[in-house]
Short mmCIF file of C-alpha atoms and ligand atoms in Angstrom, two decimals:
data_model
loop_
_atom_site.label_atom_id
_atom_site.label_comp_id
_atom_site.label_asym_id
_atom_site.label_seq_id
_atom_site.Cartn_x
_atom_site.Cartn_y
_atom_site.Cartn_z
CA MET A 1 19.71 32.34 -101.87
CA ARG A 2 18.39 35.66 -102.98
CA ASN A 3 20.02 38.67 -101.44
CA MET A 4 17.40 40.51 -99.45
CA TRP A 5 19.52 42.48 -97.10
CA MET A 6 19.49 46.23 -97.33
CA GLY A 7 22.05 47.47 -94.82
CA ALA A 8 21.37 48.23 -91.16
CA ALA A 9 20.46 51.89 -91.54
CA ALA A 10 18.25 51.31 -94.56
CA LEU A 11 16.59 48.44 -92.76
CA ALA A 12 15.85 50.51 -89.70
CA LEU A 13 14.23 53.12 -91.93
CA ALA A 14 12.31 50.53 -93.90
CA ILE A 15 11.02 48.95 -90.71
CA SER A 16 9.91 52.19 -89.13
CA ALA A 17 8.11 53.12 -92.33
CA THR A 18 6.11 49.90 -92.60
CA ALA A 19 6.03 48.08 -89.25
CA PRO A 20 3.14 48.19 -86.80
CA ALA A 21 3.42 50.57 -83.84
CA ALA A 22 4.43 47.90 -81.32
CA ALA A 23 7.41 46.70 -83.36
CA GLN A 24 8.51 50.29 -83.94
CA ALA A 25 8.53 51.00 -80.21
CA LEU A 26 10.62 47.89 -79.49
CA GLY A 27 13.01 48.68 -82.37
CA GLY A 28 13.64 52.10 -80.85
CA GLU A 29 14.31 50.57 -77.46
CA VAL A 30 16.78 48.10 -78.97
CA GLU A 31 18.64 50.93 -80.71
CA LYS A 32 18.99 52.75 -77.38
CA GLN A 33 20.52 49.64 -75.79
CA MET A 34 23.00 48.97 -78.60
CA PRO A 35 26.02 51.06 -77.42
CA SER A 36 25.90 49.37 -74.03
CA LEU A 37 25.24 45.92 -75.52
CA MET A 38 28.16 46.29 -77.93
CA ALA A 39 30.49 47.09 -75.02
CA ILE A 40 29.30 43.89 -73.32
CA TYR A 41 29.75 41.93 -76.58
CA LYS A 42 33.34 43.12 -76.96
CA ASP A 43 34.07 41.98 -73.44
CA PHE A 44 32.52 38.53 -74.04
CA HIS A 45 34.35 38.23 -77.37
CA ALA A 46 37.76 39.05 -75.91
CA ASN A 47 37.25 36.70 -72.95
CA PRO A 48 35.87 33.40 -74.28
CA GLU A 49 35.72 30.39 -71.97
CA LEU A 50 35.71 26.71 -72.91
CA SER A 51 32.83 24.32 -72.18
CA PHE A 52 32.21 23.69 -68.44
CA MET A 53 34.48 26.68 -67.60
CA GLU A 54 32.06 29.56 -68.31
CA VAL A 55 32.46 31.09 -64.84
CA ARG A 56 33.16 34.68 -65.83
CA SER A 57 30.49 34.73 -68.57
CA ALA A 58 27.88 33.25 -66.22
CA GLY A 59 28.80 35.85 -63.61
CA ILE A 60 28.10 38.67 -66.07
CA LEU A 61 24.69 37.24 -67.02
CA ALA A 62 23.76 36.66 -63.37
CA ALA A 63 24.78 40.16 -62.27
CA GLU A 64 22.85 41.80 -65.12
CA ALA A 65 19.69 39.81 -64.42
CA ARG A 66 19.91 40.49 -60.69
CA LYS A 67 20.16 44.26 -61.34
CA LEU A 68 16.98 44.03 -63.42
CA GLY A 69 14.99 42.37 -60.65
CA PHE A 70 15.17 38.71 -61.73
CA LYS A 71 15.50 36.03 -59.07
CA VAL A 72 18.83 34.50 -60.04
CA THR A 73 20.25 31.05 -59.25
CA GLU A 74 23.79 30.19 -60.30
CA LYS A 75 25.70 26.92 -60.74
CA VAL A 76 22.72 25.03 -62.16
CA GLY A 77 24.17 22.02 -64.03
CA GLY A 78 27.75 23.25 -63.66
CA THR A 79 28.08 26.92 -64.53
CA GLY A 80 24.43 27.41 -65.64
CA VAL A 81 22.40 30.50 -64.71
CA VAL A 82 18.63 30.56 -64.18
CA ALA A 83 16.96 33.99 -63.91
CA VAL A 84 13.22 34.03 -63.15
CA MET A 85 10.86 37.01 -63.37
CA GLU A 86 7.37 36.27 -62.07
CA ASN A 87 5.00 38.90 -63.39
CA GLY A 88 1.43 37.82 -62.75
CA PRO A 89 -0.70 35.01 -64.18
CA GLY A 90 0.07 33.65 -67.61
CA PRO A 91 2.33 31.22 -69.45
CA VAL A 92 5.91 30.34 -68.55
CA VAL A 93 8.28 31.34 -71.36
CA MET A 94 11.93 30.25 -71.34
CA VAL A 95 14.65 32.08 -73.29
CA ARG A 96 18.02 30.34 -73.57
CA ALA A 97 21.54 31.45 -74.49
CA ASP A 98 24.55 29.13 -74.53
CA MET A 99 27.83 30.47 -73.15
CA ASP A 100 30.84 28.41 -74.28
CA GLY A 101 33.66 29.25 -76.67
CA LEU A 102 35.78 26.78 -78.67
CA PRO A 103 39.42 25.63 -78.69
CA VAL A 104 40.08 27.63 -81.88
CA THR A 105 42.82 30.25 -82.34
CA GLU A 106 41.14 33.36 -83.76
CA GLN A 107 42.55 34.45 -87.11
CA THR A 108 40.17 37.25 -88.08
CA GLY A 109 42.91 39.81 -87.46
CA LEU A 110 40.25 42.21 -86.20
CA PRO A 111 40.80 44.65 -83.35
CA GLY A 112 39.26 43.04 -80.28
CA ALA A 113 40.11 39.53 -81.46
CA SER A 114 40.50 36.96 -78.70
CA LYS A 115 44.07 36.45 -77.47
CA VAL A 116 43.09 33.91 -74.84
CA ARG A 117 45.16 30.72 -74.73
CA VAL A 118 44.67 27.70 -72.51
CA THR A 119 45.98 24.20 -72.04
CA THR A 120 43.13 21.72 -72.29
CA LYS A 121 42.57 18.75 -70.00
CA GLU A 122 44.18 16.62 -72.73
CA GLY A 123 47.33 18.76 -72.44
CA VAL A 124 46.95 20.56 -75.79
CA GLU A 125 47.78 24.28 -75.82
CA THR A 126 45.26 26.19 -77.91
CA GLY A 127 43.68 29.56 -78.47
CA VAL A 128 40.07 30.07 -77.36
CA MET A 129 37.51 31.83 -79.52
CA HIS A 130 33.78 32.45 -79.68
CA ALA A 131 33.90 30.81 -83.12
CA CYS A 132 30.27 29.68 -82.85
CA GLY A 133 29.06 33.18 -81.91
CA HIS A 134 27.77 32.31 -78.44
CA ASP A 135 29.02 35.76 -77.42
CA THR A 136 26.24 37.25 -79.59
CA HIS A 137 23.78 34.86 -77.90
CA MET A 138 24.74 36.00 -74.40
CA THR A 139 24.68 39.67 -75.38
CA ALA A 140 21.22 39.42 -76.93
CA TRP A 141 20.10 37.52 -73.80
CA ILE A 142 21.03 40.59 -71.77
CA GLY A 143 19.20 42.77 -74.32
CA VAL A 144 16.06 40.63 -73.95
CA ALA A 145 16.29 40.70 -70.14
CA ARG A 146 16.55 44.50 -70.16
CA LEU A 147 13.64 45.01 -72.56
CA MET A 148 11.37 42.52 -70.78
CA ALA A 149 12.10 44.20 -67.42
CA ALA A 150 11.48 47.66 -68.88
CA ASN A 151 8.17 46.54 -70.43
CA LYS A 152 6.81 44.62 -67.44
CA ALA A 153 3.55 46.55 -67.56
CA LYS A 154 2.81 45.14 -71.02
CA TRP A 155 3.02 41.41 -70.25
CA SER A 156 1.80 38.92 -67.71
CA GLY A 157 3.34 35.53 -67.00
CA THR A 158 6.66 34.07 -65.89
CA LEU A 159 9.88 34.62 -67.79
CA VAL A 160 12.67 32.10 -67.24
CA MET A 161 15.99 33.13 -68.77
CA ILE A 162 18.79 30.58 -68.79
CA GLY A 163 22.50 30.80 -69.52
CA GLN A 164 23.53 27.30 -70.55
CA PRO A 165 27.04 25.84 -70.30
CA ALA A 166 28.82 23.37 -72.58
CA GLU A 167 26.66 23.36 -75.72
CA GLU A 168 29.72 22.45 -77.76
CA ARG A 169 30.14 19.26 -75.77
CA GLY A 170 26.45 18.41 -76.15
CA ALA A 171 26.25 18.17 -72.37
CA GLY A 172 25.11 21.49 -70.88
CA ALA A 173 21.36 21.25 -71.53
CA ARG A 174 21.25 17.72 -70.15
CA MET A 175 23.21 18.77 -67.06
CA MET A 176 20.85 21.69 -66.36
CA LEU A 177 17.80 19.42 -66.74
CA GLU A 178 19.39 16.77 -64.50
CA ASP A 179 20.07 19.50 -61.92
CA GLY A 180 16.35 20.28 -61.69
CA LEU A 181 15.78 22.99 -64.30
CA TYR A 182 12.14 21.87 -64.66
CA THR A 183 11.56 20.92 -61.01
CA ARG A 184 13.35 23.61 -59.02
CA PHE A 185 12.18 26.37 -61.39
CA PRO A 186 8.93 27.00 -63.31
CA LYS A 187 8.61 24.57 -66.21
CA PRO A 188 8.12 26.37 -69.52
CA GLU A 189 5.24 26.03 -71.94
CA TYR A 190 7.37 27.76 -74.55
CA ALA A 191 11.14 27.50 -75.12
CA LEU A 192 12.86 30.07 -77.36
CA ALA A 193 16.43 30.56 -78.59
CA PHE A 194 18.42 31.76 -81.57
CA HIS A 195 21.71 30.83 -83.21
CA ASP A 196 23.82 33.14 -85.35
CA ALA A 197 24.18 31.87 -88.92
CA ALA A 198 27.35 32.00 -91.04
CA GLN A 199 25.74 31.34 -94.43
CA PHE A 200 23.27 34.17 -94.89
CA PRO A 201 23.29 37.95 -94.62
CA ALA A 202 23.32 39.86 -91.36
CA GLY A 203 19.91 40.74 -89.99
CA GLN A 204 17.95 37.99 -91.76
CA ILE A 205 15.90 35.61 -89.61
CA GLY A 206 15.68 31.96 -90.69
CA TYR A 207 13.12 29.45 -89.41
CA THR A 208 12.70 25.72 -90.02
CA PRO A 209 9.46 24.00 -89.00
CA GLY A 210 9.96 20.41 -87.75
CA TYR A 211 13.44 18.89 -87.77
CA ALA A 212 15.97 21.73 -87.97
CA LEU A 213 19.21 20.16 -86.71
CA ALA A 214 20.37 16.56 -86.49
CA ASN A 215 20.94 13.79 -83.95
CA VAL A 216 24.68 13.87 -83.28
CA ASP A 217 26.55 10.82 -82.00
CA SER A 218 30.26 10.37 -81.47
CA VAL A 219 31.43 6.78 -81.88
CA ASP A 220 34.85 5.27 -81.17
CA VAL A 221 35.91 2.02 -82.82
CA THR A 222 39.00 0.26 -81.51
CA VAL A 223 40.10 -2.31 -84.10
CA LYS A 224 42.35 -5.01 -82.68
CA GLY A 225 45.01 -6.83 -84.62
CA VAL A 226 48.04 -9.02 -84.12
CA GLY A 227 51.22 -7.02 -84.55
CA GLY A 228 54.53 -8.05 -86.03
CA HIS A 229 57.21 -7.38 -88.66
CA GLY A 230 56.12 -5.51 -91.80
CA ALA A 231 58.09 -7.99 -93.90
CA TYR A 232 56.23 -11.03 -92.52
CA PRO A 233 52.53 -10.10 -92.80
CA GLN A 234 51.54 -13.76 -92.79
CA THR A 235 52.45 -13.92 -89.08
CA THR A 236 50.16 -10.97 -88.21
CA LYS A 237 46.57 -9.72 -88.39
CA ASP A 238 46.97 -6.22 -89.79
CA PRO A 239 44.54 -3.81 -88.03
CA ILE A 240 45.17 -1.07 -90.63
CA VAL A 241 43.89 -3.26 -93.45
CA LEU A 242 40.95 -4.41 -91.32
CA ALA A 243 40.08 -0.86 -90.21
CA SER A 244 40.30 0.27 -93.84
CA ARG A 245 37.76 -2.41 -94.82
CA ILE A 246 35.51 -1.21 -91.99
CA VAL A 247 35.77 2.40 -93.21
CA GLY A 248 34.88 1.28 -96.73
CA SER A 249 31.91 -0.84 -95.65
CA LEU A 250 30.59 1.92 -93.38
CA GLN A 251 29.96 3.96 -96.53
CA THR A 252 27.19 1.55 -97.48
CA LEU A 253 25.17 2.31 -94.35
CA VAL A 254 23.94 5.63 -95.74
CA SER A 255 24.07 4.74 -99.44
CA ARG A 256 22.45 1.25 -99.27
CA GLU A 257 20.60 0.87 -95.95
CA VAL A 258 18.93 4.22 -95.24
CA SER A 259 16.04 5.37 -97.41
CA PRO A 260 17.15 8.01 -99.93
CA LEU A 261 14.34 10.15 -98.50
CA ASP A 262 15.84 10.11 -95.00
CA SER A 263 18.93 12.11 -94.03
CA ALA A 264 22.02 10.52 -92.52
CA VAL A 265 25.77 11.00 -92.27
CA VAL A 266 28.51 8.59 -91.19
CA THR A 267 31.88 10.34 -91.26
CA VAL A 268 35.13 8.77 -90.09
CA GLY A 269 36.95 11.89 -88.90
CA SER A 270 39.98 10.23 -87.36
CA PHE A 271 41.98 7.07 -88.18
CA HIS A 272 45.09 6.37 -86.12
CA SER A 273 47.39 3.37 -86.09
CA GLY A 274 51.02 2.38 -86.13
CA ALA A 275 54.33 4.06 -85.41
CA LYS A 276 56.86 3.01 -88.06
CA HIS A 277 57.23 1.85 -91.69
CA ASN A 278 58.11 -1.75 -91.02
CA ILE A 279 55.96 -2.60 -88.03
CA ILE A 280 52.46 -3.98 -88.29
CA SER A 281 50.59 -2.45 -85.40
CA ASP A 282 48.29 -4.35 -83.06
CA GLU A 283 45.56 -1.72 -82.92
CA ALA A 284 43.81 0.95 -85.00
CA LYS A 285 41.47 3.60 -83.64
CA LEU A 286 38.63 5.23 -85.57
CA GLN A 287 36.52 8.22 -84.48
CA LEU A 288 33.17 8.75 -86.17
CA THR A 289 30.50 11.41 -86.20
CA VAL A 290 27.06 9.99 -86.93
CA ARG A 291 24.11 12.21 -87.89
CA SER A 292 20.42 11.61 -88.48
CA TYR A 293 17.01 13.13 -87.73
CA SER A 294 14.70 10.33 -86.62
CA ASP A 295 15.34 7.99 -83.70
CA GLU A 296 14.75 5.00 -86.04
CA VAL A 297 17.50 6.02 -88.47
CA ARG A 298 19.81 6.80 -85.56
CA ASP A 299 19.30 3.32 -84.07
CA HIS A 300 19.86 1.72 -87.47
CA LEU A 301 23.15 3.58 -87.99
CA LEU A 302 24.52 2.80 -84.53
CA ASP A 303 23.54 -0.89 -84.76
CA GLY A 304 24.96 -1.00 -88.30
CA ILE A 305 28.35 0.35 -87.24
CA ALA A 306 28.68 -2.38 -84.60
CA ARG A 307 27.49 -5.06 -87.07
CA ILE A 308 29.89 -3.97 -89.85
CA ALA A 309 32.88 -3.69 -87.50
CA LYS A 310 32.26 -7.20 -86.16
CA GLY A 311 31.45 -8.65 -89.60
CA GLU A 312 34.64 -7.35 -91.17
CA ALA A 313 36.69 -8.63 -88.22
CA ILE A 314 35.20 -12.10 -88.70
CA ALA A 315 35.93 -11.89 -92.44
CA ALA A 316 39.55 -11.02 -91.60
CA GLY A 317 39.81 -14.13 -89.41
CA MET A 318 40.07 -12.36 -86.08
CA PRO A 319 39.48 -14.62 -83.08
CA ASP A 320 36.43 -14.00 -80.82
CA ASP A 321 38.50 -12.29 -78.14
CA LYS A 322 39.83 -9.71 -80.61
CA MET A 323 36.58 -8.35 -81.99
CA PRO A 324 36.52 -4.54 -82.49
CA VAL A 325 35.24 -2.53 -79.52
CA VAL A 326 32.56 -0.03 -80.55
CA THR A 327 31.76 2.69 -78.02
CA VAL A 328 28.98 5.24 -78.46
CA GLN A 329 29.84 8.35 -76.40
CA LYS A 330 26.54 8.57 -74.54
CA ASP A 331 27.53 11.73 -72.63
CA GLU A 332 28.06 13.72 -75.82
CA TYR A 333 24.92 12.65 -77.69
CA THR A 334 22.87 15.58 -78.97
CA PRO A 335 19.31 14.73 -79.97
CA ALA A 336 17.79 16.20 -83.13
CA THR A 337 16.31 19.68 -82.77
CA PHE A 338 12.62 19.71 -83.59
CA ASN A 339 10.83 23.04 -83.91
CA THR A 340 7.15 22.51 -83.04
CA PRO A 341 5.71 22.95 -86.56
CA ALA A 342 2.46 24.89 -85.95
CA PHE A 343 4.10 27.06 -83.28
CA THR A 344 7.03 27.78 -85.62
CA GLU A 345 4.70 28.86 -88.44
CA GLU A 346 2.73 31.03 -86.00
CA MET A 347 5.87 32.76 -84.70
CA ALA A 348 7.29 33.18 -88.22
CA ALA A 349 4.08 34.87 -89.37
CA PHE A 350 4.25 37.13 -86.32
CA LEU A 351 7.93 38.00 -86.95
CA LYS A 352 7.06 38.90 -90.55
CA THR A 353 4.63 41.55 -89.31
CA GLY A 354 7.46 43.27 -87.42
CA PHE A 355 10.51 42.60 -89.62
CA GLY A 356 8.86 42.36 -93.02
CA GLU A 357 8.36 39.29 -95.26
CA LYS A 358 11.77 39.61 -96.88
CA ARG A 359 13.75 39.48 -93.66
CA VAL A 360 12.06 36.35 -92.26
CA VAL A 361 12.72 33.34 -94.47
CA GLN A 362 12.22 29.59 -94.22
CA MET A 363 15.49 27.65 -94.18
CA PRO A 364 16.18 23.99 -94.97
CA PRO A 365 17.27 21.76 -92.07
CA VAL A 366 21.00 21.14 -91.52
CA MET A 367 23.03 18.19 -90.18
CA GLY A 368 24.68 20.26 -87.44
CA GLY A 369 23.57 19.67 -83.86
CA GLU A 370 22.24 21.83 -81.01
CA ASP A 371 21.46 20.58 -77.54
CA PHE A 372 18.68 23.17 -77.24
CA SER A 373 16.70 20.18 -78.54
CA ARG A 374 16.68 18.65 -75.05
CA PHE A 375 14.55 21.41 -73.54
CA GLY A 376 11.66 20.57 -75.87
CA ARG A 377 12.12 16.78 -75.84
CA GLU A 378 11.72 16.65 -72.06
CA ASP A 379 7.92 17.07 -72.35
CA LYS A 380 5.98 16.99 -75.58
CA ASN A 381 3.64 19.73 -74.35
CA ILE A 382 6.52 22.23 -74.53
CA LYS A 383 6.43 24.29 -77.71
CA SER A 384 9.98 24.85 -78.82
CA LEU A 385 11.62 27.09 -81.41
CA ILE A 386 15.19 28.04 -82.28
CA VAL A 387 15.62 30.54 -85.11
CA TRP A 388 18.70 31.45 -87.10
CA VAL A 389 19.88 35.05 -87.25
CA GLY A 390 22.15 35.77 -90.21
CA GLY A 391 25.54 37.20 -89.34
CA VAL A 392 27.51 37.56 -92.61
CA PRO A 393 28.46 41.21 -93.19
CA GLN A 394 26.68 42.33 -96.36
CA VAL A 395 29.90 43.44 -98.10
CA GLU A 396 31.49 40.07 -97.38
CA TYR A 397 28.38 38.18 -98.50
CA ASP A 398 28.20 40.08 -101.81
CA ALA A 399 31.95 39.70 -102.49
CA ALA A 400 31.92 35.97 -101.77
CA LYS A 401 28.95 35.43 -104.06
CA LYS A 402 30.55 37.43 -106.86
CA GLU A 403 33.87 35.59 -106.59
CA GLY A 404 32.29 32.17 -106.08
CA ARG A 405 34.11 31.95 -102.75
CA THR A 406 32.95 29.76 -99.84
CA LEU A 407 32.12 31.73 -96.71
CA PRO A 408 33.79 30.69 -93.44
CA SER A 409 31.45 28.42 -91.46
CA LEU A 410 30.64 28.51 -87.78
CA HIS A 411 33.67 27.17 -85.82
CA SER A 412 36.03 28.70 -88.39
CA PRO A 413 38.94 30.80 -87.00
CA PHE A 414 37.87 33.41 -89.58
CA TRP A 415 34.19 33.66 -88.53
CA ALA A 416 33.56 37.38 -87.92
CA PRO A 417 29.83 38.09 -87.66
CA ASP A 418 28.29 41.51 -88.08
CA ALA A 419 27.70 41.54 -84.33
CA PRO A 420 25.53 44.70 -84.11
CA ALA A 421 23.13 43.30 -86.74
CA VAL A 422 22.95 39.87 -85.06
CA ILE A 423 22.51 41.25 -81.55
CA SER A 424 19.91 43.90 -82.42
CA THR A 425 17.89 41.53 -84.63
CA ALA A 426 17.97 38.69 -82.08
CA THR A 427 17.15 40.97 -79.14
CA GLU A 428 14.15 42.36 -80.96
CA ALA A 429 12.96 39.00 -82.31
CA LEU A 430 13.17 37.12 -79.01
CA THR A 431 11.69 39.99 -76.96
CA SER A 432 8.78 40.49 -79.32
CA MET A 433 8.04 36.73 -79.39
CA ALA A 434 8.16 36.49 -75.56
CA MET A 435 5.91 39.56 -75.23
CA LYS A 436 3.48 38.20 -77.81
CA LEU A 437 3.23 34.89 -75.91
CA MET A 438 2.64 36.69 -72.60
CA ALA A 439 0.62 39.64 -73.97
CA LYS A 440 -1.84 41.16 -71.49
CA GLY A 441 -5.56 40.71 -72.09
ZN1 ZN P 1 29.14 25.38 -82.24
ZN1 ZN P 2 26.68 27.17 -81.37
#
């Protein structure tokens, strides 16, 4: 990727020199908000909360929106927040931020690093960190709410701002929808969001028309065997050998059964069995992550996993009552994120007028997942767009490139975004898109 970043101050100057009047005015308003927004960001960053537990974060979003004159409803789909501002006739535009942190112990060593530790439901003690940058999402959400409230005279329509729980568990969007997000509140014609990006420079905006992020499925395979003494394998059915065959055969799903022009991933991320050198266990457990874009490829992969597991068990001579048990974790399925193509191109062209051609770039799709997808899938009339906002500090980006070093990804304990650049860029991008969609006259 070409380096197009110029440094925050230089960028601000470049923008004010070339951008149209409207973008200039908004840029100035964002700058004025930044000291206050950064104080809020530091608070969010130091106090991350795990999925389904975002009580404090939700409270901050709700209180801010209430102060600004939004009608606020809390506890929608768990800890979700819905803030509605009705401002005359016009379209309904939804802006979403997700709120959860991750069970990651922060290792950035920065002042203000999270020191929060919790014991999870599974009994594991862990640090908690906003390693996916949802703290920047919530902060920019507040920035957008403030700017939209301050500029009420310039737009007409209904703004629905939502704070979503449990994105990292792929459950929060579904829970908000099931709790009546589109029936108890105005249903959007447009859904907007952003995600910070750990692979390109701070302040860049990335957009991907069509499929942008993948279908994500978690699959558990319990492989049964017949245990016994390690010295007498002929009296057993070894589940480790069988599970190993299954892992090997699973590799052919993507390489031999999916078209080379389609994208798919089958990764066995966990393989557990046995307790001691000389005991053949009676069970092996596999945990898989399965990724795709289209529903057809997804169905093929999930059916294929079940077929291969059973086929290998038959080949190993397992009796009918000891076939592997394949469980697809339905509650944690994240559907592929699809940015409405024409709408995405239209918004990208608009963003280029404000931010300049070089700061708004098309990005290839990735195999990560985002449950923002659900808000658009609910009704095909909804035009949906999530953009990336680059967060890698320029110095770090340049150094990594020079040294051929891999940058820390999202979810890394070392992920330290240039928060002011992410927050100011995202606030301005989302506000200007919402105002464009609800422009008066
Ligand atoms: Zn994440
Ligand atoms: Zn995320």
